[in-house]
Tab-separated table of C-alpha atoms and ligand atoms in Angstrom:
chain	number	residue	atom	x	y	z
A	1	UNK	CA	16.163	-37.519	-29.915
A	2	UNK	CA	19.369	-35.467	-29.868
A	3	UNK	CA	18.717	-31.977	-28.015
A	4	UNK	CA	19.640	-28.943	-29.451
A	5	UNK	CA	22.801	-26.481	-28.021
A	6	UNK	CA	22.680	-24.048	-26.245
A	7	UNK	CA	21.190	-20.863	-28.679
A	8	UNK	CA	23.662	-18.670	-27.022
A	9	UNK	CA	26.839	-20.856	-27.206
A	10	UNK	CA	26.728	-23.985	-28.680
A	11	UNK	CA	27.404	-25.865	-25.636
A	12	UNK	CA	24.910	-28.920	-24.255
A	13	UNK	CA	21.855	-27.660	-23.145
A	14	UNK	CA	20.434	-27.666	-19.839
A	15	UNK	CA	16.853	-26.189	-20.453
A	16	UNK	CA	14.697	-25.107	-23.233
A	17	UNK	CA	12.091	-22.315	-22.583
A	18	UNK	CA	9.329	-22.833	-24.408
A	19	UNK	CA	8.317	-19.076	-23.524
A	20	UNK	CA	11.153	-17.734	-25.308
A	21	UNK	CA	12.087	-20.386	-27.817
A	22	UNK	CA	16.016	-20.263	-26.418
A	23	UNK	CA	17.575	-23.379	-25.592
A	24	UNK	CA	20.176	-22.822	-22.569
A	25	UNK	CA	23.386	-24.592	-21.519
A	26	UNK	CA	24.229	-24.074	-17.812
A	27	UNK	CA	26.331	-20.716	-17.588
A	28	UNK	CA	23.532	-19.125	-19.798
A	29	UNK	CA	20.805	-20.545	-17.766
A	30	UNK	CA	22.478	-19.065	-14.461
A	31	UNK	CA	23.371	-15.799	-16.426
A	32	UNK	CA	19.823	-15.392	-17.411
A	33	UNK	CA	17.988	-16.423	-14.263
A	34	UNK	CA	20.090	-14.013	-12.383
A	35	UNK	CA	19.705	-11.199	-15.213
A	36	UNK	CA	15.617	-11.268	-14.596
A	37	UNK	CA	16.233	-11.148	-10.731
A	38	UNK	CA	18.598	-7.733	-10.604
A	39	UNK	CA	16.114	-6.400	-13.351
A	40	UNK	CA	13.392	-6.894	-11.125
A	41	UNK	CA	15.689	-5.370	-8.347
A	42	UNK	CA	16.461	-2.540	-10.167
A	43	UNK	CA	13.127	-1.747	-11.742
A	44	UNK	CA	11.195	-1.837	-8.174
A	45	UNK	CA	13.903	-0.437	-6.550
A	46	UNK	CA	13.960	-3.363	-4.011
A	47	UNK	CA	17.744	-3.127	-2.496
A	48	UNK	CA	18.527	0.579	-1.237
A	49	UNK	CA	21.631	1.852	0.829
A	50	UNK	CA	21.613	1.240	4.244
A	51	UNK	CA	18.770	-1.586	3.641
A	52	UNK	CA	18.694	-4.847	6.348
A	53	UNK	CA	16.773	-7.436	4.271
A	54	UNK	CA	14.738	-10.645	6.214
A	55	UNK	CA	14.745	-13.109	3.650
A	56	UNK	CA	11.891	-15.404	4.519
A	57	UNK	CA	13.446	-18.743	4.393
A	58	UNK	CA	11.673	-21.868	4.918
A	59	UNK	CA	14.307	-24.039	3.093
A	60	UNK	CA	12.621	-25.041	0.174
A	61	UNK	CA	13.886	-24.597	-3.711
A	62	UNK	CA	12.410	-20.656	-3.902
A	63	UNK	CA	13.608	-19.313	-0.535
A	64	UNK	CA	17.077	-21.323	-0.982
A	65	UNK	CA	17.531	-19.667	-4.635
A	66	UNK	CA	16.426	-16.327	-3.094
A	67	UNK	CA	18.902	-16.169	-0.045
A	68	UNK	CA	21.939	-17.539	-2.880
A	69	UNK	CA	21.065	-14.796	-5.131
A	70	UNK	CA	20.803	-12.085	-2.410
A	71	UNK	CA	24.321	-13.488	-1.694
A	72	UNK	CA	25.434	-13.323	-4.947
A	73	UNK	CA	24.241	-9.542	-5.964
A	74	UNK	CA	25.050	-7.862	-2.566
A	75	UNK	CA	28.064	-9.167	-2.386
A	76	UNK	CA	30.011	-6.401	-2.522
A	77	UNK	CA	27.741	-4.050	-0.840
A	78	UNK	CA	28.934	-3.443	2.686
A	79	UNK	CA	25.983	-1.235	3.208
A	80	UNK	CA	23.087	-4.125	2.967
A	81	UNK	CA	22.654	-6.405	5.920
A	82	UNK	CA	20.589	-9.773	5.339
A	83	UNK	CA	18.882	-11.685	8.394
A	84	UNK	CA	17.352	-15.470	7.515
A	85	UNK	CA	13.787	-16.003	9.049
A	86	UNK	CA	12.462	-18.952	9.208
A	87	UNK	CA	8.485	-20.175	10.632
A	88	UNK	CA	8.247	-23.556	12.361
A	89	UNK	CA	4.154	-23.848	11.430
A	90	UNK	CA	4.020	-27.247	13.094
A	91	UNK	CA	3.503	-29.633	10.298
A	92	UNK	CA	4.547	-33.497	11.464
A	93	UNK	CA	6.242	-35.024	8.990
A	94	UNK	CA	7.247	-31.970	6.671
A	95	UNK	CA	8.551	-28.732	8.420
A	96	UNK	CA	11.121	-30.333	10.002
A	97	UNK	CA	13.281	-31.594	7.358
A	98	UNK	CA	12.892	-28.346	5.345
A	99	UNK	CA	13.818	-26.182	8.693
A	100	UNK	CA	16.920	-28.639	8.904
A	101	UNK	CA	17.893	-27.414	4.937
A	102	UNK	CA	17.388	-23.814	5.897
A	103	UNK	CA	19.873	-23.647	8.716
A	104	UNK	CA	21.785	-25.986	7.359
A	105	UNK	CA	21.991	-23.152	4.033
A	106	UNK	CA	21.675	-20.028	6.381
A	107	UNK	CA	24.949	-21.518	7.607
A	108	UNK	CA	26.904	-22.282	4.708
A	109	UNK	CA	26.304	-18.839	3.214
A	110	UNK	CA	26.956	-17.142	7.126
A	111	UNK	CA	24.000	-15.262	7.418
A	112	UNK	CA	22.614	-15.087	10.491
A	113	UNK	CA	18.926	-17.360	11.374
A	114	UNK	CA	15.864	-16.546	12.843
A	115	UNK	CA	13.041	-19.281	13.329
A	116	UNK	CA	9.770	-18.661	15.361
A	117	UNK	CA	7.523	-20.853	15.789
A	118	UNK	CA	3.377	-21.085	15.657
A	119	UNK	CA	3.386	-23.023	18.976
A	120	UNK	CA	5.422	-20.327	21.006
A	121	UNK	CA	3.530	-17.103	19.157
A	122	UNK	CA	-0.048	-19.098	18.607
A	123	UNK	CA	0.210	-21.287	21.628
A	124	UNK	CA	-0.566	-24.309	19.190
A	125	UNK	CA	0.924	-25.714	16.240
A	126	UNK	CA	-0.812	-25.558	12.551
A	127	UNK	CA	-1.596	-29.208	12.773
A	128	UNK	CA	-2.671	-28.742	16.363
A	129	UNK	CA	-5.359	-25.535	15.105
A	130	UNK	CA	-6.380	-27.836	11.559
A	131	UNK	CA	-7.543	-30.720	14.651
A	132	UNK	CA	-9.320	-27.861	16.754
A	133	UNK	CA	-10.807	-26.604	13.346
A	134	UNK	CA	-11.921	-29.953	12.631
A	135	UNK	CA	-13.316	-30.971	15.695
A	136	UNK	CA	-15.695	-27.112	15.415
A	137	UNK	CA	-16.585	-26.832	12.222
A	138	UNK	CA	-16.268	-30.011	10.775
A	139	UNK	CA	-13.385	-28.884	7.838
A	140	UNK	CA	-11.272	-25.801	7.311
A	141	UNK	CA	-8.128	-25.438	4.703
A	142	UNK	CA	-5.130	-25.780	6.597
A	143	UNK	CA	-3.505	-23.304	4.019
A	144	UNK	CA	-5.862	-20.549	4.719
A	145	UNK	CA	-5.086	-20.555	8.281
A	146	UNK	CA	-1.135	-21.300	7.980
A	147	UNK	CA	-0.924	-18.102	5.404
A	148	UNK	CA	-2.504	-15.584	7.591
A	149	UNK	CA	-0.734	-16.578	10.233
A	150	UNK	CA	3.052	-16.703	8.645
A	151	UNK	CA	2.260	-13.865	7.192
A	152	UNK	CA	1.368	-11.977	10.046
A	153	UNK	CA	4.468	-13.504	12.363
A	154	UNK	CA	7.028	-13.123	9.363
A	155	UNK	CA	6.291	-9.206	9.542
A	156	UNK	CA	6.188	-8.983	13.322
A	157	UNK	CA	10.205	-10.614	13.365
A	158	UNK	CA	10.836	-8.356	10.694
A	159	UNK	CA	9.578	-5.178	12.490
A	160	UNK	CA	11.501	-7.022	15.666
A	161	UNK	CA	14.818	-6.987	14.100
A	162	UNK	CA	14.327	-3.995	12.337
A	163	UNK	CA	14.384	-5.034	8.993
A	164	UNK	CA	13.382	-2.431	6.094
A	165	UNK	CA	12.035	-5.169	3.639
A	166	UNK	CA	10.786	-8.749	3.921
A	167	UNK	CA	11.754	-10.251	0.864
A	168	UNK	CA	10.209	-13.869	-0.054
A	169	UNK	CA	10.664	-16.081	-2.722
A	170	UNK	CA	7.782	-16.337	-4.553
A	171	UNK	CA	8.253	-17.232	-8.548
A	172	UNK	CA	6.261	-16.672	-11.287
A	173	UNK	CA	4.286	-19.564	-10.780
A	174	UNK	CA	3.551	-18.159	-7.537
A	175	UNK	CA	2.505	-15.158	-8.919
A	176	UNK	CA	0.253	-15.935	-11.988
A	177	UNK	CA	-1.486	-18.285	-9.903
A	178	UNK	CA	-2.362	-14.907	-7.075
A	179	UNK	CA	-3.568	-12.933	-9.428
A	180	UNK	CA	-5.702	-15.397	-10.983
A	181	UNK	CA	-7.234	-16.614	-8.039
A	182	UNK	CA	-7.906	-12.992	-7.211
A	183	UNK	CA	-9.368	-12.983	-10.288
A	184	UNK	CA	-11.860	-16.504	-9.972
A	185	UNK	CA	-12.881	-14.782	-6.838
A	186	UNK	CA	-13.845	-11.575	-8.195
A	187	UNK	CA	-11.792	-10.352	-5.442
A	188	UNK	CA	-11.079	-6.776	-6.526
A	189	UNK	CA	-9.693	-5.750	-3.656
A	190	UNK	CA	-7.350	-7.849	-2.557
A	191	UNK	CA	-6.017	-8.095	-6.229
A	192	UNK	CA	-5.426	-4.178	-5.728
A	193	UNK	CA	-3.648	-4.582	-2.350
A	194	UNK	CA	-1.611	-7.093	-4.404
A	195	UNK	CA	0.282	-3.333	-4.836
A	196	UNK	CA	-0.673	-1.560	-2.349
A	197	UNK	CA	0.210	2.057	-2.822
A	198	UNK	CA	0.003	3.432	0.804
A	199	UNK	CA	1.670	0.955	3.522
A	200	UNK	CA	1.449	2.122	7.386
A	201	UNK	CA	4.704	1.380	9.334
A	202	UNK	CA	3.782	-1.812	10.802
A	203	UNK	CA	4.164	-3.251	7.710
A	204	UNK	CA	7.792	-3.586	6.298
A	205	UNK	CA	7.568	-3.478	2.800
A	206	UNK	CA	7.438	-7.303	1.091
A	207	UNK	CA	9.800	-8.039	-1.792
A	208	UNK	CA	9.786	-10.579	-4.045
A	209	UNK	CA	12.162	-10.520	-6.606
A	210	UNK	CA	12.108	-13.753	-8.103
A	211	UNK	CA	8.214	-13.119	-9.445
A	212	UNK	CA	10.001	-13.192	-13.409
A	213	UNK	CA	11.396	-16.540	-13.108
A	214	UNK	CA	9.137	-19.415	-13.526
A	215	UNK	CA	8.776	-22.454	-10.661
A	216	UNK	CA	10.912	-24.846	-12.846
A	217	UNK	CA	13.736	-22.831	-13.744
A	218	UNK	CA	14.238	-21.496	-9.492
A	219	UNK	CA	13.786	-25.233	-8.977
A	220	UNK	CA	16.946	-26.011	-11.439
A	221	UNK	CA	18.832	-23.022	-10.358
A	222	UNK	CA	18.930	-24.236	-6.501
A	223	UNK	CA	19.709	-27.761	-7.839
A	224	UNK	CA	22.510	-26.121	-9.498
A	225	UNK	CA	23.596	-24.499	-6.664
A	226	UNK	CA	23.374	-27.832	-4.549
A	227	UNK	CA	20.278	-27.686	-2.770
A	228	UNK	CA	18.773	-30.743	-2.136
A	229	UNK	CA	15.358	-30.213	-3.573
A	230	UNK	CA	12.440	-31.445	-1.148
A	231	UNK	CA	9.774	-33.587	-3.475
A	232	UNK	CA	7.358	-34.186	-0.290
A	233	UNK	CA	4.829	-31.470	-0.729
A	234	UNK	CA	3.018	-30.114	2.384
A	235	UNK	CA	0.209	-32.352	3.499
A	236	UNK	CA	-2.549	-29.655	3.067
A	237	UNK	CA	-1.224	-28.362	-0.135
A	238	UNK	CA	-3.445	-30.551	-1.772
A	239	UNK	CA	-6.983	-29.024	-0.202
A	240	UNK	CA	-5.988	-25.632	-1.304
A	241	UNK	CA	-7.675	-23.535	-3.883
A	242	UNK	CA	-3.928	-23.038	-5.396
A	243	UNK	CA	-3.492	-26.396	-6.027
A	244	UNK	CA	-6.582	-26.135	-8.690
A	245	UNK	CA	-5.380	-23.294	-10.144
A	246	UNK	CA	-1.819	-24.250	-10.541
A	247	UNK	CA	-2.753	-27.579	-12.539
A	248	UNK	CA	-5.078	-25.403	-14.280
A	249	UNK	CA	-2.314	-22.912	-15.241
A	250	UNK	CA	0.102	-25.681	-15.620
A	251	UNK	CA	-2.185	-27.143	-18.044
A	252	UNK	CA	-2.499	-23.853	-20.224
A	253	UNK	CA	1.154	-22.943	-20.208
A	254	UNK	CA	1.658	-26.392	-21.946
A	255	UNK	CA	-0.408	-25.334	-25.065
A	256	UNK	CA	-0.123	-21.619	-24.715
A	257	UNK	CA	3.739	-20.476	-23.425
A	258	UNK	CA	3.882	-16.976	-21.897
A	259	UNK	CA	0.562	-17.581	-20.389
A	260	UNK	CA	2.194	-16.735	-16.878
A	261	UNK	CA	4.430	-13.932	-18.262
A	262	UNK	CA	1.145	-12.748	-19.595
A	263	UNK	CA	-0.988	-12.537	-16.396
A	264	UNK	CA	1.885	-11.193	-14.543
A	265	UNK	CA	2.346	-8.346	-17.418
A	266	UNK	CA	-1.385	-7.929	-17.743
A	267	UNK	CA	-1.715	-7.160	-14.343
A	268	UNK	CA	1.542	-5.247	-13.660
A	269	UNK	CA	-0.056	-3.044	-16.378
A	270	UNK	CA	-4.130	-2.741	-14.474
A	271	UNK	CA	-2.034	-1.301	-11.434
A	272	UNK	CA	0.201	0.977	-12.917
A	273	UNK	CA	-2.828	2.585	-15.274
A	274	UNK	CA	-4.698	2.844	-11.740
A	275	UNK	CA	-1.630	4.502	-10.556
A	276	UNK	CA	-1.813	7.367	-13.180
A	277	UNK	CA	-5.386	7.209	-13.067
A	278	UNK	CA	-5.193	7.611	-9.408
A	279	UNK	CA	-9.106	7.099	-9.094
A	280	UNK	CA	-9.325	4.952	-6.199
A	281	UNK	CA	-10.648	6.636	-3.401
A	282	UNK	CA	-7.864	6.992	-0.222
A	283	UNK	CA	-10.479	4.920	2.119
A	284	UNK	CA	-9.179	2.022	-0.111
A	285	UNK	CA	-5.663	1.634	1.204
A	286	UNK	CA	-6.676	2.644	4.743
A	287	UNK	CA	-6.208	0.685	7.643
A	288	UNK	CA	-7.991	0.884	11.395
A	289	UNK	CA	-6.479	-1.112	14.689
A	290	UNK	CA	-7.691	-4.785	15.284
A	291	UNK	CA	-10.075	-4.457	18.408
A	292	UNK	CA	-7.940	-7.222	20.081
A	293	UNK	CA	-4.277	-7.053	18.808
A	294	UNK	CA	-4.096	-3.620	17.452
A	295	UNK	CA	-2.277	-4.966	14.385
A	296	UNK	CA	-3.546	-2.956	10.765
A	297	UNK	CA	-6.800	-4.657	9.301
A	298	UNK	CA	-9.362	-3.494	7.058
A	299	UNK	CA	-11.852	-4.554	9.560
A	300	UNK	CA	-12.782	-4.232	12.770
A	301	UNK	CA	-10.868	-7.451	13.481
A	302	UNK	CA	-7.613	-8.425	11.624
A	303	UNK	CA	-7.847	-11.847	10.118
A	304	UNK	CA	-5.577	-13.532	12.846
A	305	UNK	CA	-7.404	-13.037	15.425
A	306	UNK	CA	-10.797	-14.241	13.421
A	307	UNK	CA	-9.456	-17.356	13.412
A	308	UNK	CA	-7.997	-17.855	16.662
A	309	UNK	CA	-11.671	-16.715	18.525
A	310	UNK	CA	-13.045	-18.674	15.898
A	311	UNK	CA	-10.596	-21.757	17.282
A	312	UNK	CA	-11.255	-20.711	20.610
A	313	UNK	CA	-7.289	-19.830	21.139
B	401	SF4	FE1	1.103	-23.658	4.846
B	401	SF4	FE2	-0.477	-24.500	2.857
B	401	SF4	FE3	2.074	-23.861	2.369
B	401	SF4	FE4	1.472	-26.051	3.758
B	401	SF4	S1	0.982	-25.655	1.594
B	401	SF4	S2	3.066	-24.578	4.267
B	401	SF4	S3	-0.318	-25.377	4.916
B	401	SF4	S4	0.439	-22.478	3.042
């Protein structure tokens, strides 16, 4: 079947976006990719003078695209600093070839590269905790542990280095598939802290500019900027709750495009009328001191170090 030219051009096509009906050769594709991350920029206000960005890079297709585009649009800004991080979570088999990719890119591009590792902050590597887990309590997702705990050591080198925003490359997909879950869960809260409107200054501020751009299209747009894509997924990718969902969204986008863009809006939308609304009591967004690490937590006992008393660590 012959494919259609590009709509803007007339050149070969690359891509066709079923969300917006355009077909796309490659200089339109790249245009338009980059066009929906500066939008986002500029609408959130993500990039300010004087700003040193950590780009959370673990050296996959998103956080490849994301440190090339941050490239690309400050690169005539002498006033915006960028610092790679990277996380060694200890997975056998998988973190090391996609820690090789990020330095490999961190160096190409010159920007200077963090990495950190579970085993030196933790004192054990992810698959080291997932054996401990298993050995306790018979089961527990390796994704639910490995999230808190990037999460939490991505912001600590952050604060370290003195970053003013984390920014990490999570696409649309990404997205759609948060709020979602949020949603399956009834998990009002944490669907609100999605956005939260009142940060304390342990937390640098998380960006993620690449939340308009579906998986597929980041995916072509590092392939077009020569990253090697990695097809191995994680090994515990497939126990997680995501992985359901995504199929599930995956599934609906096929007969329904703009289901994504639609969950994303929809959302974007709930917080903003909450905004004006402004009828969430101030408790909401407040933080107290973990009893053990003094890191913010809703709790008495920040999710960290649940899990490592619950592993014993
Ligand atoms: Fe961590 Fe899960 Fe991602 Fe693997 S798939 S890196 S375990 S969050």
């Amino acid at each position: 079947m012959e494919v259609p030219p590009c709509t803007k051009c007339g050149s070969p096509s690359i891509i066709f976006q079923r969300y917006s009906g355009l077909h796309l050769c490659k200089k339109h594709f790249i245009e338009d990719v980059e066009r929906k991350v500066k939008r986002r920029i500029r609408k959130k206000r993500m990039i300010e003078q004087g700003d040193k960005i950590a780009i959370a890079l673990s050296g996959g297709k998103d956080s490849s695209a994301l440190l090339i585009l941050f490239k690309k649009i400050i690169k005539m800004r002498k006033d915006v600093e960028l610092v790679a991080i990277s996380v060694d979570e200890g997975i056998a088999e998988y973190r090391p070839k996609t820690l090789e990719k990020a330095k490999s890119l961190a160096d190409k591009l010159n920007v200077p590269h963090i990495i950190r590792s579970f085993e030196d902050v933790y004192g054990n590597s992810l698959d080291e905790l997932v054996e401990k887990a298993e050995k306790r309590y018979g089961w527990m997702r390796g994704c639910s542990l490995c999230g808190v705990l990037r999460k939490r050591l991505l912001n600590n080198i952050s604060r370290e280095i003195g970053a003013t925003k984390l920014a990490v490359g999570h696409n649309l997909d990404d997205e759609a598939q948060t709020i979602l879950m949020n949603y399956l869960r009834g998990d009002v809260e944490r669907l609100l802290r999605l956005s939260p409107r009142k940060e304390r200054e342990e937390f640098i501020p998380r960006i993620k500019p690449l939340v308009e751009v579906p998986e597929k299209e980041v995916a072509l747009y590092s392939l077009l900027h020569g990253v090697e894509i990695e097809h191995e997924e994680c090994p515990y990718a497939s126990e997680s709750y995501r992985f359901d969902v995504r199929d599930f969204l995956n599934y609906f986008e096929m007969g329904h495009p703009g289901t994504k863009y639609s969950l994303l809006r929809g959302y974007e939308k709930l917080i903003d009328m909450i905004g004006v609304m402004d009828t969430l009591p101030k408790e909401f967004f407040e933080l107290s001191s973990c009893v053990r690490c003094g890191e913010p937590t809703s709790g008495k006992m920040c999710k960290v170090c649940e899990f490592l008393e619950k592993l014993g660590t």
